[in-house]
N, CA and C of each residue as an Amber inpcrd file, in Angstrom:
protein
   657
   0.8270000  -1.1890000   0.0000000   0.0000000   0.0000000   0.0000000
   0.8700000   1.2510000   0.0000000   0.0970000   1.9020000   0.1730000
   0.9610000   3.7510000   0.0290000   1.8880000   3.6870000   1.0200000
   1.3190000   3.8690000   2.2460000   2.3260000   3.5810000   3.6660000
   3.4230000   2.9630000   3.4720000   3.5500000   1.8070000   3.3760000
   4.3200000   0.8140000   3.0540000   5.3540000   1.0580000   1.8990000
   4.7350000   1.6320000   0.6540000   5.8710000   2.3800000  -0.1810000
   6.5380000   3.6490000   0.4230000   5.9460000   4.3720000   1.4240000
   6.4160000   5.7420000   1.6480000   7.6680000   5.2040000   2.5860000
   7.4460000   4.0510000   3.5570000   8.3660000   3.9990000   4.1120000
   9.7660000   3.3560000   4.0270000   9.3930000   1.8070000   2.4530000
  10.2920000   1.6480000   2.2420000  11.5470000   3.1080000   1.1950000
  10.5330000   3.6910000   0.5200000  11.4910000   5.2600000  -0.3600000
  12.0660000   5.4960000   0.6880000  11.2720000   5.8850000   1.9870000
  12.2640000   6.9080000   3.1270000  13.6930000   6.3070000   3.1930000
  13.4350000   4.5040000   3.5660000  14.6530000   3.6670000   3.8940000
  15.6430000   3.8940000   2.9760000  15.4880000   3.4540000   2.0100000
  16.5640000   3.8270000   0.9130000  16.6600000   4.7880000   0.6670000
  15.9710000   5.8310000   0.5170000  16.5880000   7.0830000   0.2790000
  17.7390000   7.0340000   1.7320000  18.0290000   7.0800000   2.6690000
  18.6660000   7.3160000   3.3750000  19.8750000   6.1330000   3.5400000
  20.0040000   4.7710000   3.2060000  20.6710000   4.3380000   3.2870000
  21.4780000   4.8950000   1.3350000  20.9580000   5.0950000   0.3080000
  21.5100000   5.9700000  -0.4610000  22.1670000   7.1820000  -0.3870000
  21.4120000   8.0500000   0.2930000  22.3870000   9.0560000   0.9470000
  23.8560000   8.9560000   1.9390000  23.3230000   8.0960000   2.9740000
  24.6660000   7.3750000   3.9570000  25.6750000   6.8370000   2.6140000
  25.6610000   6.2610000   2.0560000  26.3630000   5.5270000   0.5830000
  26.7950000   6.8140000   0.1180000  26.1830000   7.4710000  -0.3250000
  27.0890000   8.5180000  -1.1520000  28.0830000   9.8350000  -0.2060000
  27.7230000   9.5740000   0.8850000  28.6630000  10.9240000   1.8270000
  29.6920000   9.7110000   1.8280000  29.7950000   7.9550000   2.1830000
  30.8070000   7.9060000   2.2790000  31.7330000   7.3980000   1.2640000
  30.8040000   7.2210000   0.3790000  31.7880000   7.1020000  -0.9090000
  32.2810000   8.2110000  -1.8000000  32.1430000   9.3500000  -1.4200000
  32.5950000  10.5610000  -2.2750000  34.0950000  10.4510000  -2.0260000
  34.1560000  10.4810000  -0.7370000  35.8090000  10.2960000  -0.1740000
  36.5650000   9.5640000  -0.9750000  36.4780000   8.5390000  -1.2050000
  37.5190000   6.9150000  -1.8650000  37.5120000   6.8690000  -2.9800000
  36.2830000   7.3260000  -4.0140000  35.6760000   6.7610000  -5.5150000
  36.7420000   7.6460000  -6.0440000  37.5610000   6.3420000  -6.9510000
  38.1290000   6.7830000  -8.0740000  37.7780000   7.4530000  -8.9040000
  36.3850000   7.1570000  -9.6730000  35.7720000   7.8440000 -10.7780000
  34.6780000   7.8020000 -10.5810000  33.4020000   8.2930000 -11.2890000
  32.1500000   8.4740000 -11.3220000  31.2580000   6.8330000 -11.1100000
  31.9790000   5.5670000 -12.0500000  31.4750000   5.3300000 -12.1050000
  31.8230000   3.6650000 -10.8930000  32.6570000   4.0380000 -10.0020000
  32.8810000   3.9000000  -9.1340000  31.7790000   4.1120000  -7.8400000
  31.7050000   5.3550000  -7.9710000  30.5680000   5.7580000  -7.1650000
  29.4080000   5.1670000  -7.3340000  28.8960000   5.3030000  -8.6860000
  27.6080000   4.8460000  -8.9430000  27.1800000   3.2980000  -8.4400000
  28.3520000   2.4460000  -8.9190000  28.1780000   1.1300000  -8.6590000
  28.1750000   0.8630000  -6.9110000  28.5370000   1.4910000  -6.1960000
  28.9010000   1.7670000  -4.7150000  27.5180000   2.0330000  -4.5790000
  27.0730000   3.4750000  -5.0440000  25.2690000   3.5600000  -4.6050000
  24.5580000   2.6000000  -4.7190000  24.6030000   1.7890000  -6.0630000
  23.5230000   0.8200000  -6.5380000  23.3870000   0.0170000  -5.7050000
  24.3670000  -0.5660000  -5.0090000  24.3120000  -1.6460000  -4.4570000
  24.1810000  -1.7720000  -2.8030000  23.6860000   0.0460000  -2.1850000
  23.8640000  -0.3100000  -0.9570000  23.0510000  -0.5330000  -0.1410000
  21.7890000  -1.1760000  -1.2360000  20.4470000  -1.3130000  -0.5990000
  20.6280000  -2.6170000  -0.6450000  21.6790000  -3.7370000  -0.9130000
  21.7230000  -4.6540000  -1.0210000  22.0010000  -5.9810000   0.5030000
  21.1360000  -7.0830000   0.6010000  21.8140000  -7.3410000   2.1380000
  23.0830000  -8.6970000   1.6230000  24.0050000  -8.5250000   2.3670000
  25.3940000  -9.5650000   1.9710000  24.9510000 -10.8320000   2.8020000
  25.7230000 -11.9520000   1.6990000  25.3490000 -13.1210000   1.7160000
  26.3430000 -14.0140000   2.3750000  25.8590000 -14.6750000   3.2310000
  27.4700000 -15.3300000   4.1470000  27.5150000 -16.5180000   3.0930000
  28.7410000 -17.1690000   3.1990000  29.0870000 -18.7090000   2.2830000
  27.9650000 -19.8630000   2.3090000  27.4360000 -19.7420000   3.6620000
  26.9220000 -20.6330000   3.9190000  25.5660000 -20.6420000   3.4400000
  25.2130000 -19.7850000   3.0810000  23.5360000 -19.4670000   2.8990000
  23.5750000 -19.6620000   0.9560000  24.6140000 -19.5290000   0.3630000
  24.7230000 -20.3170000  -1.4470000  23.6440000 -21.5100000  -1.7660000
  24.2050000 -22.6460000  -0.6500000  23.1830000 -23.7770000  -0.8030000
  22.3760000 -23.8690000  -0.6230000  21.9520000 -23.0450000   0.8010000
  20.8050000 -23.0730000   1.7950000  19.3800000 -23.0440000   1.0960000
  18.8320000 -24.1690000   1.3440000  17.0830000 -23.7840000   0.8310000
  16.8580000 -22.1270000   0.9130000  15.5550000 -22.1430000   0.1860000
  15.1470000 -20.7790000   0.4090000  14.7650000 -20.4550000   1.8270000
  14.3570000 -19.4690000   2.2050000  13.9020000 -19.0590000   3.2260000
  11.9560000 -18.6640000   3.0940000  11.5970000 -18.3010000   1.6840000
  10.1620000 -18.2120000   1.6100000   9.8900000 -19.1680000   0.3250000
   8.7120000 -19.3170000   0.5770000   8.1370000 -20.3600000  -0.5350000
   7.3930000 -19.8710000  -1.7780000   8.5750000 -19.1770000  -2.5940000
   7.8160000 -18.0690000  -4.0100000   7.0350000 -19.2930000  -4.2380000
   5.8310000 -18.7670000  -5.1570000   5.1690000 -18.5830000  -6.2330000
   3.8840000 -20.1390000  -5.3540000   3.8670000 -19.7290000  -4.2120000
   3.2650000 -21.0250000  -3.2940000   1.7740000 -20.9720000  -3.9930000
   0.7180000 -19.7770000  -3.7830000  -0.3890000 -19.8030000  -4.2400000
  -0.7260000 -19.8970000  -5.8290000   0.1370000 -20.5700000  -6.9220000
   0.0280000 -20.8950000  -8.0920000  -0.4480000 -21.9400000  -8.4910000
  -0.5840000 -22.9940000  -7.8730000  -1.3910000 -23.9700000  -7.5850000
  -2.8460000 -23.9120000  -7.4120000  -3.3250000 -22.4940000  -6.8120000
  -4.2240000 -23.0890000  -6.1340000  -5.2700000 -21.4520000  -5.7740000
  -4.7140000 -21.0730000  -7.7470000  -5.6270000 -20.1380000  -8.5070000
  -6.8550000 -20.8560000  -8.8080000  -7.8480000 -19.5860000  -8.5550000
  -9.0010000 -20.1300000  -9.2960000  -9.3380000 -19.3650000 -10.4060000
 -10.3900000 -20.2930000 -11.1390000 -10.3330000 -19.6740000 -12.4390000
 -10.8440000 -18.1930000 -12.6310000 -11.4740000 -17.4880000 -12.1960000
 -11.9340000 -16.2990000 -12.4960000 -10.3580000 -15.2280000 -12.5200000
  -9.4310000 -15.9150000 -11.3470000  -8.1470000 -15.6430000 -11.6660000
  -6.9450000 -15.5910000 -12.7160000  -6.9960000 -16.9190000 -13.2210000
  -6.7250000 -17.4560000 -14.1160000  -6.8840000 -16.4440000 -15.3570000
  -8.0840000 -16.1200000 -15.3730000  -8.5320000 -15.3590000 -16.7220000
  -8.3540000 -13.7250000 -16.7270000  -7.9960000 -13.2790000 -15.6620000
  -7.7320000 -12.2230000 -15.5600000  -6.5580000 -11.0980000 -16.3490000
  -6.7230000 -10.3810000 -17.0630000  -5.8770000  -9.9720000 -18.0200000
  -4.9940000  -8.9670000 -17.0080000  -3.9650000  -9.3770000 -18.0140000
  -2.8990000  -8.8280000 -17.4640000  -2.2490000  -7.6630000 -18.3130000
  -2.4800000  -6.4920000 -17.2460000  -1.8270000  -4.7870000 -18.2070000
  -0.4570000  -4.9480000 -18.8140000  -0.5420000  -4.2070000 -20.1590000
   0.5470000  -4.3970000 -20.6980000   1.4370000  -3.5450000 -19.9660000
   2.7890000  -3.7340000 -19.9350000   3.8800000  -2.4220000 -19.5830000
   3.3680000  -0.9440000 -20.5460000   3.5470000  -1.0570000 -21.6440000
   3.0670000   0.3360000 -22.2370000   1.5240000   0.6880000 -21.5750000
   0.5930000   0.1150000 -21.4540000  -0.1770000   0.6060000 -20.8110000
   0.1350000   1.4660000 -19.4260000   0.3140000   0.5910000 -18.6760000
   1.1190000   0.9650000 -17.1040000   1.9170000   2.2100000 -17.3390000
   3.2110000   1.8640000 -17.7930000   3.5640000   3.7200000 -18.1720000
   2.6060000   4.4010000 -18.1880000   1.6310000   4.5660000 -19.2800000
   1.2490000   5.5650000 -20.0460000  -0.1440000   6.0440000 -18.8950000
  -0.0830000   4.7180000 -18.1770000  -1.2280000   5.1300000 -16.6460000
  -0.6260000   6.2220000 -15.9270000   1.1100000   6.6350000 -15.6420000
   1.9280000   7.0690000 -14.5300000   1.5580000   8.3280000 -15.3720000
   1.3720000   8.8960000 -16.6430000   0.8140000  10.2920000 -17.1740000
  -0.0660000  10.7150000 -16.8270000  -1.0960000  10.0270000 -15.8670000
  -1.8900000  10.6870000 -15.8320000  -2.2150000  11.7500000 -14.7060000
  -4.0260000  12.3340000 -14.4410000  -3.6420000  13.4600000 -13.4970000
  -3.5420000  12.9430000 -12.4290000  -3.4120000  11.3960000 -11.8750000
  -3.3180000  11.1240000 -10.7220000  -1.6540000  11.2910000 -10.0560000
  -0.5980000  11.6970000 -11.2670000   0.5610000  11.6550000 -10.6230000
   0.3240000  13.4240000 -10.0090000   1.0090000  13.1390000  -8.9750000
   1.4350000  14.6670000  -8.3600000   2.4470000  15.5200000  -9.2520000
   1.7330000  16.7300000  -9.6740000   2.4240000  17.8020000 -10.9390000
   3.8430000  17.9220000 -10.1610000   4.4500000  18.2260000 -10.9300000
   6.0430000  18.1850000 -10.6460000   6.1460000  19.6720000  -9.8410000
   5.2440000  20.6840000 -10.5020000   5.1440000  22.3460000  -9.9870000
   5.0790000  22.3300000  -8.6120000   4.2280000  21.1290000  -8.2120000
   3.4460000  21.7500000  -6.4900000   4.2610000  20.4280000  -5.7740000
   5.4870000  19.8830000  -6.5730000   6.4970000  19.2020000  -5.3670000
   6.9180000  20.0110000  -4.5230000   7.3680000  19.4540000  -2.9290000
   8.3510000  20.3190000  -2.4540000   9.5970000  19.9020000  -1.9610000
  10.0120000  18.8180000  -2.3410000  11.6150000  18.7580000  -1.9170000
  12.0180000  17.7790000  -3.3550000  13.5040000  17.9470000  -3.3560000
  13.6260000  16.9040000  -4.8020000  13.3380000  15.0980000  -3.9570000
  13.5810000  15.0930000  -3.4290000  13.1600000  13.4480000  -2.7880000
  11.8210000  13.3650000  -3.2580000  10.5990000  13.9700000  -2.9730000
   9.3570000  13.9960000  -4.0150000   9.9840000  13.6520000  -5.8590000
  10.6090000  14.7270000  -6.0990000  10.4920000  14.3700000  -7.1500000
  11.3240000  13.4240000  -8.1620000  12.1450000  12.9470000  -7.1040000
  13.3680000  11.2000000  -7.4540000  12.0170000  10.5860000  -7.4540000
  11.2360000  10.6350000  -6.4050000  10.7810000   9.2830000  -6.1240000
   9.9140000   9.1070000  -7.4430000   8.7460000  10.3550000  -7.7740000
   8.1510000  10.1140000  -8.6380000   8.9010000   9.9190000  -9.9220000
  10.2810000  10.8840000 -10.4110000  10.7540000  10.2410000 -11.6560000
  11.3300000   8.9750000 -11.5770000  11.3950000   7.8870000 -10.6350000
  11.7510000   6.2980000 -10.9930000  10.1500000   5.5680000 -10.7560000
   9.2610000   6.6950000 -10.7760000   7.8300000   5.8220000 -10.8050000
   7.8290000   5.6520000 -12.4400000   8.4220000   6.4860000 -13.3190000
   8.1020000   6.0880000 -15.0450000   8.6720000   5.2260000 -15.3890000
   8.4410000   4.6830000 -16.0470000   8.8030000   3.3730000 -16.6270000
   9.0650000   3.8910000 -18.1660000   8.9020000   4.5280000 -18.3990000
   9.4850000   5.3280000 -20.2370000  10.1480000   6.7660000 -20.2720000
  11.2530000   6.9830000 -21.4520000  11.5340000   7.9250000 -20.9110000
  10.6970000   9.4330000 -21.7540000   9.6300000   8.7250000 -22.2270000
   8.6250000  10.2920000 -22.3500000   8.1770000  10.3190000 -20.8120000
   7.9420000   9.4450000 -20.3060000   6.9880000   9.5400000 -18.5010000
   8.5020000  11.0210000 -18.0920000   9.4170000  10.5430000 -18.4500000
  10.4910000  11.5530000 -17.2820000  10.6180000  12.8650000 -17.9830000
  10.2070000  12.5790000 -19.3050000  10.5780000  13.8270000 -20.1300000
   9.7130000  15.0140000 -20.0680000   8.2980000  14.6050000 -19.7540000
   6.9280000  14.8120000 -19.3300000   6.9240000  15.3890000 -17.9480000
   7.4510000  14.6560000 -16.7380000   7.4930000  15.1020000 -15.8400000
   8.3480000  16.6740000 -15.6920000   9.7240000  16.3780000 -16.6120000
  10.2710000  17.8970000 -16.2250000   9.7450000  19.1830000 -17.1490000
   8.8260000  18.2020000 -17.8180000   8.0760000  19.6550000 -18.4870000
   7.2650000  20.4200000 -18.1940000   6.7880000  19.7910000 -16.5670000
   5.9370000  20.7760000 -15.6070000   6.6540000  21.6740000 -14.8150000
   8.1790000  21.7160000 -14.9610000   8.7910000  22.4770000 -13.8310000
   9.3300000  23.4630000 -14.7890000   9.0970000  24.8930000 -13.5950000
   9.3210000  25.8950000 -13.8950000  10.6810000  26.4330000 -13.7130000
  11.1210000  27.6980000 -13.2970000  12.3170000  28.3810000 -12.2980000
  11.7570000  28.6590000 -11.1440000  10.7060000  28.7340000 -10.7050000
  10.1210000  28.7550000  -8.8590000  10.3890000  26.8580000  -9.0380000
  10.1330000  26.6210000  -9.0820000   9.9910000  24.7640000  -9.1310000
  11.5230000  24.3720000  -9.1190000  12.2130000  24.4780000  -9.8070000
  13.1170000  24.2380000 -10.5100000  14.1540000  24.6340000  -9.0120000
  14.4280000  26.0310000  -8.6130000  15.0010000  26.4120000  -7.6290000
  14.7740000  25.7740000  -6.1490000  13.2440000  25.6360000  -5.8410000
  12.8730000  24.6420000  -4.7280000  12.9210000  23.3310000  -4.9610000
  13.0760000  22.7470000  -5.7140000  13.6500000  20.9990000  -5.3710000
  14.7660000  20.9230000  -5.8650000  15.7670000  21.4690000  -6.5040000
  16.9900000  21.5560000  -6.7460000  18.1210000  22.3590000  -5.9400000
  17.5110000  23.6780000  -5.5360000  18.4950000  24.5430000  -5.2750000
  19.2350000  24.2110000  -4.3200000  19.1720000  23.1730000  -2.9730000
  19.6160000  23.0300000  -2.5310000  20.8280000  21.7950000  -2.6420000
  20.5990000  20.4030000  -3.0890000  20.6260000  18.9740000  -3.3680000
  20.1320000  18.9580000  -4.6720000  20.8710000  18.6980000  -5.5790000
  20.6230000  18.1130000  -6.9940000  21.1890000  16.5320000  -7.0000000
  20.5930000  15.3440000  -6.9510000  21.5950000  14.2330000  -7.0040000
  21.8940000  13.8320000  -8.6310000  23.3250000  13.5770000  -8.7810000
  23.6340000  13.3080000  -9.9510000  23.2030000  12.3740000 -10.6750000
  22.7470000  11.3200000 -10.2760000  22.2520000   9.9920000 -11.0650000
  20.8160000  10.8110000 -11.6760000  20.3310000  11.7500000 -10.7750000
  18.7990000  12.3720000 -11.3910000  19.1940000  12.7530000 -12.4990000
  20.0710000  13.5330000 -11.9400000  20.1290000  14.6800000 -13.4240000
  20.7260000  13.5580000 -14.7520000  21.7790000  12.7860000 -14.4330000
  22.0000000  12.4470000 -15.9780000  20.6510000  11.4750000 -16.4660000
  19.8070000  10.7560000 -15.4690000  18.9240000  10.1780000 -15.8500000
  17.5870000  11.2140000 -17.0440000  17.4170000  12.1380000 -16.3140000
  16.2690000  13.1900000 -16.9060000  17.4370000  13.7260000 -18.0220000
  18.9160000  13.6790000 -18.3170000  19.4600000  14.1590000 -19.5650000
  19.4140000  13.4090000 -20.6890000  19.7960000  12.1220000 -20.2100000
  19.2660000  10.8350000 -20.6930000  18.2080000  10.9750000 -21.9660000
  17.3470000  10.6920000 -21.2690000  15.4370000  11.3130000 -21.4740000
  15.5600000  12.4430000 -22.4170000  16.4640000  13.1820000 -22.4290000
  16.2960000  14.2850000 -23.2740000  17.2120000  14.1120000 -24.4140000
  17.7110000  13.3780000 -24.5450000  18.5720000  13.1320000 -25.5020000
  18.0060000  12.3320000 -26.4580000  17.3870000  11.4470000 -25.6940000
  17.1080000  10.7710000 -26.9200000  15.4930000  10.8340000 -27.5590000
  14.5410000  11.9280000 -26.7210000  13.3520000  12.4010000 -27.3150000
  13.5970000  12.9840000 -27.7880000  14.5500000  14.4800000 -27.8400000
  15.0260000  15.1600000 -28.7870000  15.3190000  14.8500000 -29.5950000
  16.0500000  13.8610000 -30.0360000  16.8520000  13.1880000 -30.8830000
  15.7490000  13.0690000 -31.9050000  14.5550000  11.8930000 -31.3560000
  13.8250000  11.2300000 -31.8890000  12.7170000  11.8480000 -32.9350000
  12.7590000  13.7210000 -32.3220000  12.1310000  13.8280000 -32.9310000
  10.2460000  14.3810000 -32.0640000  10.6590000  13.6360000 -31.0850000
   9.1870000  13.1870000 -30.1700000   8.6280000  14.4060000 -29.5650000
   9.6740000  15.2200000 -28.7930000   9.5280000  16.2380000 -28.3270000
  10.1780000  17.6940000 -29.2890000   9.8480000  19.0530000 -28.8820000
  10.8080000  20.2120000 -29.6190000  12.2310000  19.9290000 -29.4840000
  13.0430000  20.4540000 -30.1300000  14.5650000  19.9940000 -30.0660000
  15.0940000  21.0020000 -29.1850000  14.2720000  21.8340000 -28.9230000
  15.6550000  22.9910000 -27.8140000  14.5320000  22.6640000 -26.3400000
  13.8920000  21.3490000 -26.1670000  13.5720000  21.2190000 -24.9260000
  14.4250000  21.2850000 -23.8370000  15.7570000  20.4020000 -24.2580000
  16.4040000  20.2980000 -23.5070000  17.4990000  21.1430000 -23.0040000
  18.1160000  22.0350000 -24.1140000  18.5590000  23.2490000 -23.4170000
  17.3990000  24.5600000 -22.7550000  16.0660000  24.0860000 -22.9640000
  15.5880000  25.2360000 -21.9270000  15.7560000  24.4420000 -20.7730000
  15.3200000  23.4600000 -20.2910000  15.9090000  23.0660000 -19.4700000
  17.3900000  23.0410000 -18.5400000  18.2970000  22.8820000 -19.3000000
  19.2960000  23.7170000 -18.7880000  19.6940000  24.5770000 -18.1660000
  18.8130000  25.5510000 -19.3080000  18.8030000  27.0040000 -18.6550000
  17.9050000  27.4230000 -17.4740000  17.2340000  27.0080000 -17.3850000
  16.2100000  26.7340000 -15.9500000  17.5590000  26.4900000 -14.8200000
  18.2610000  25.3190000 -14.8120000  18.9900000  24.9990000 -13.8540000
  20.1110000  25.9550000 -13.7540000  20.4150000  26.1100000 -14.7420000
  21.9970000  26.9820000 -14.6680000  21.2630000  28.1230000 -13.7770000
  20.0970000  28.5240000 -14.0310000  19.6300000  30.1670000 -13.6990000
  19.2970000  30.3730000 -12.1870000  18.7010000  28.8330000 -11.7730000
  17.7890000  29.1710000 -10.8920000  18.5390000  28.3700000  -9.1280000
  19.8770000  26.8880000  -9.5820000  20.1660000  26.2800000  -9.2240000
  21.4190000  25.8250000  -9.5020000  22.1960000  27.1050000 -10.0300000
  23.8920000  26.6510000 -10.6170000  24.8270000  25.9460000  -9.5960000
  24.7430000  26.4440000  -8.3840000  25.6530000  25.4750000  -7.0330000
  25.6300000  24.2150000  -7.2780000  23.9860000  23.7150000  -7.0100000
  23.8700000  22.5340000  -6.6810000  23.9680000  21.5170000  -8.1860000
  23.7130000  22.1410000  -9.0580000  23.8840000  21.6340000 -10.8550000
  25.6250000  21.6890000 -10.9300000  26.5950000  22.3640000 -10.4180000
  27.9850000  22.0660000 -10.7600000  28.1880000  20.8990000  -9.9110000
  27.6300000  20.8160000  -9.0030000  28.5270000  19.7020000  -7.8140000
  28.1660000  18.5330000  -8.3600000  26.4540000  18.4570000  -9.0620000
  25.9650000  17.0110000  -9.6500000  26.9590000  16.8270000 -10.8690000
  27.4290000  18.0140000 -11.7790000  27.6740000  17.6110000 -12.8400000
  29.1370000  17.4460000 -12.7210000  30.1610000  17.6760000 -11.5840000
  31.2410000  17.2260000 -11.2390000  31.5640000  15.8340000 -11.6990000
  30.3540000  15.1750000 -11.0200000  30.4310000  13.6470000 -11.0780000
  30.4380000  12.7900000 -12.6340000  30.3300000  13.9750000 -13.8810000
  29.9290000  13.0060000 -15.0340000  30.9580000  13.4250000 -15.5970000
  31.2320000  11.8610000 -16.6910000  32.0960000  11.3570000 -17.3250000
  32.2180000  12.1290000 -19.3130000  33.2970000  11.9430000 -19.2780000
  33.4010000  12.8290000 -21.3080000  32.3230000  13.1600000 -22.0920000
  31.3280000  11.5040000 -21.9080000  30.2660000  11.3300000 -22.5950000
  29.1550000  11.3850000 -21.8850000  29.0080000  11.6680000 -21.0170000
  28.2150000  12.4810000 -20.5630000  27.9370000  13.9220000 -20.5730000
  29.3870000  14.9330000 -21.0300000  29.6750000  16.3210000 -20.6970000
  28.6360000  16.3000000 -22.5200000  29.5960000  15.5840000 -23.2160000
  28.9130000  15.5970000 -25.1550000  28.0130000  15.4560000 -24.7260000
  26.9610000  14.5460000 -24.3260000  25.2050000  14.5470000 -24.6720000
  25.0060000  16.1070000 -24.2420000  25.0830000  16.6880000 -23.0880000
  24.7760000  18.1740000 -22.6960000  25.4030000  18.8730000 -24.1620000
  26.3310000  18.9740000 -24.4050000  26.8430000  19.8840000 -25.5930000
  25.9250000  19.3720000 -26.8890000  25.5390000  18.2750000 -26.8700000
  24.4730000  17.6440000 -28.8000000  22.7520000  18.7610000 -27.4620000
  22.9530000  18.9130000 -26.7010000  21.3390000  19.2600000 -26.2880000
  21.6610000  20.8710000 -26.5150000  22.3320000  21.3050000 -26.3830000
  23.1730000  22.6330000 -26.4600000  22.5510000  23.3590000 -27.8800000
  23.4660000  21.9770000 -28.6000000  23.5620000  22.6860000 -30.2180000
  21.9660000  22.4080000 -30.8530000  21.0970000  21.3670000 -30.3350000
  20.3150000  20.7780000 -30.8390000  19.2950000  21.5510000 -30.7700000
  18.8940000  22.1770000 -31.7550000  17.7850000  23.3070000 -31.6920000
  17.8900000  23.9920000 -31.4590000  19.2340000  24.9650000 -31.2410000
  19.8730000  26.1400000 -30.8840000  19.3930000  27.3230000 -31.5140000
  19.0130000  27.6950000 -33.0260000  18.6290000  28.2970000 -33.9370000
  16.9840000  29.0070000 -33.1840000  16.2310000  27.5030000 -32.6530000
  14.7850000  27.9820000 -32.2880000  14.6870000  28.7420000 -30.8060000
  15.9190000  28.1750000 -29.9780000  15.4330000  28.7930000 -28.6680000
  15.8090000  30.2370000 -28.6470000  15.3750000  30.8760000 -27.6110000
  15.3840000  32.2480000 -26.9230000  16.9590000  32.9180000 -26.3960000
  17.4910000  31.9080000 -25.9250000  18.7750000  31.9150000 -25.4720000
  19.4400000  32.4930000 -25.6970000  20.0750000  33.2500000 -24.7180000
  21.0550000  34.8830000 -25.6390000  22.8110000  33.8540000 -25.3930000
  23.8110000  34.4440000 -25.9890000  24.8500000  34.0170000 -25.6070000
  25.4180000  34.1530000 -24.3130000  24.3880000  34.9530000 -23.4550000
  25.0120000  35.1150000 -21.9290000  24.2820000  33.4870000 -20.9990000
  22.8680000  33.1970000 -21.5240000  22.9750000  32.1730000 -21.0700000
  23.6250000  30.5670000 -21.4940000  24.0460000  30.4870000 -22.8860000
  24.9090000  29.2680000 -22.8320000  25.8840000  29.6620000 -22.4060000
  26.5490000  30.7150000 -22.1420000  27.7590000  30.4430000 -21.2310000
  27.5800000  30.2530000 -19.7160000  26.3400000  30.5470000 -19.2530000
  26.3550000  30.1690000 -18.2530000  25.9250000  28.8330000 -17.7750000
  25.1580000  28.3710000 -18.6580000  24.7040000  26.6070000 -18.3930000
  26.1240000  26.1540000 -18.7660000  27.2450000  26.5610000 -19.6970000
  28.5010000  25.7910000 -19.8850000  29.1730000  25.9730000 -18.5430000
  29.3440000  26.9290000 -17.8490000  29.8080000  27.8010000 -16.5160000
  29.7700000  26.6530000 -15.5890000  27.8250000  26.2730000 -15.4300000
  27.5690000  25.1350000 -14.1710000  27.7130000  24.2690000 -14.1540000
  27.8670000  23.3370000 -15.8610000  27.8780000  22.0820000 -15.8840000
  29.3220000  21.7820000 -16.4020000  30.1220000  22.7830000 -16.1940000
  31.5990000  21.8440000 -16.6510000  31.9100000  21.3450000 -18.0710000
  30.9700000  22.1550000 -18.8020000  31.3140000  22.4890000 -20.6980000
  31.7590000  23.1120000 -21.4370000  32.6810000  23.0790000 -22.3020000
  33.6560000  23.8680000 -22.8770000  32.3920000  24.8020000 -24.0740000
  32.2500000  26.1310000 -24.0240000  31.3670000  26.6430000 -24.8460000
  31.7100000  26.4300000 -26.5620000
């Protein structure tokens, strides 16, 4: 139920956080770190427990479906996504901390669901769940998302540098420290979102130098 999800997010969000204060110290590289986060929700396995029977009995009530069960259709994944669009998700505008809005961008399951989501946030929005804590896996995840809807065609092509510019403007601190953490090819996808529809956006040359400024891009 809801409860029950709110409290396992809280858990991990915080054993994720504990993970990343103490792996900033040691991590060789970015992706060092990352693999360090992924895994620290994980519980370790002594030698002895390899062989060991299970401990619960999956898939016990499969036996002993009845038929009205049986026949019950089952939602496709594209459906399911395309359910997380709707107005039952909480607008990204009236979040108030970015932990709201991690949690809801790993509720999409596509990356129009994430591309969608940051298209409700403004610079009031944008400054209150970012300005303080930007986590890096967010941001390249939602750059991600923009790279390759842009790309595709799906969305406008200078979505993703307004976006940018939202962050550089409203949240540059906390956008350099996330973007510290990313790798060559990661810095290029930001520079193809840069150039990509450059012609249509608004953007004066004072703000790509300043989204290059926060995110550690050569203009």
């Amino acid at each position: 139920n809801e409860v029950a999800g709110g409290i396992h997010d809280d858990w991990k969000h915080d054993k994720v956080d504990s993970a990343k204060k103490r792996a900033i110290y040691d991590c060789k590289d970015y992706n060092d770190f990352r693999m360090r986060v992924a895994g620290c929700t994980l519980k370790p396995i002594h030698k002895a427990e390899f062989n060991a029977p299970p401990k619960f009995a999956f898939n016990r009530q499969v036996g002993s479906r009845s038929a009205p069960d049986e026949q019950t259709e089952v939602t496709p994944a594209s459906v399911r996504g395309s359910a997380s669009l709707s107005g039952s998700r909480c607008k990204a505008s009236a979040m108030r901390t970015g932990r709201e809005f991690e949690r809801e961008m790993r509720r999409c399951t596509s990356q129009e669901g994430k591309v969608a989501l940051l298209q409700e946030l403004d610079g009031e929005a944008c400054g209150r769940l970012f300005g303080r804590e930007l986590d890096a896996e967010v941001l390249r995840q939602l750059l991600i998302a923009l790279d390759e809807m842009t790309a595709s065609g799906d969305v406008p092509p200078d979505l993703g540098r307004s976006f940018l510019t939202l962050l550089a403007t409203h949240c540059p601190s906390s956008v350099s420290v996330a973007a510290s953490f990313f790798t060559n090819e990661e810095r290029e996808m930001i520079a193809r979102l840069l150039v990509r529809g450059g012609s249509q956006h608004a953007a004066g040359q004072d703000d790509v130098v300043r989204i290059c400024a926060a995110l550690g891009v050569a203009p």
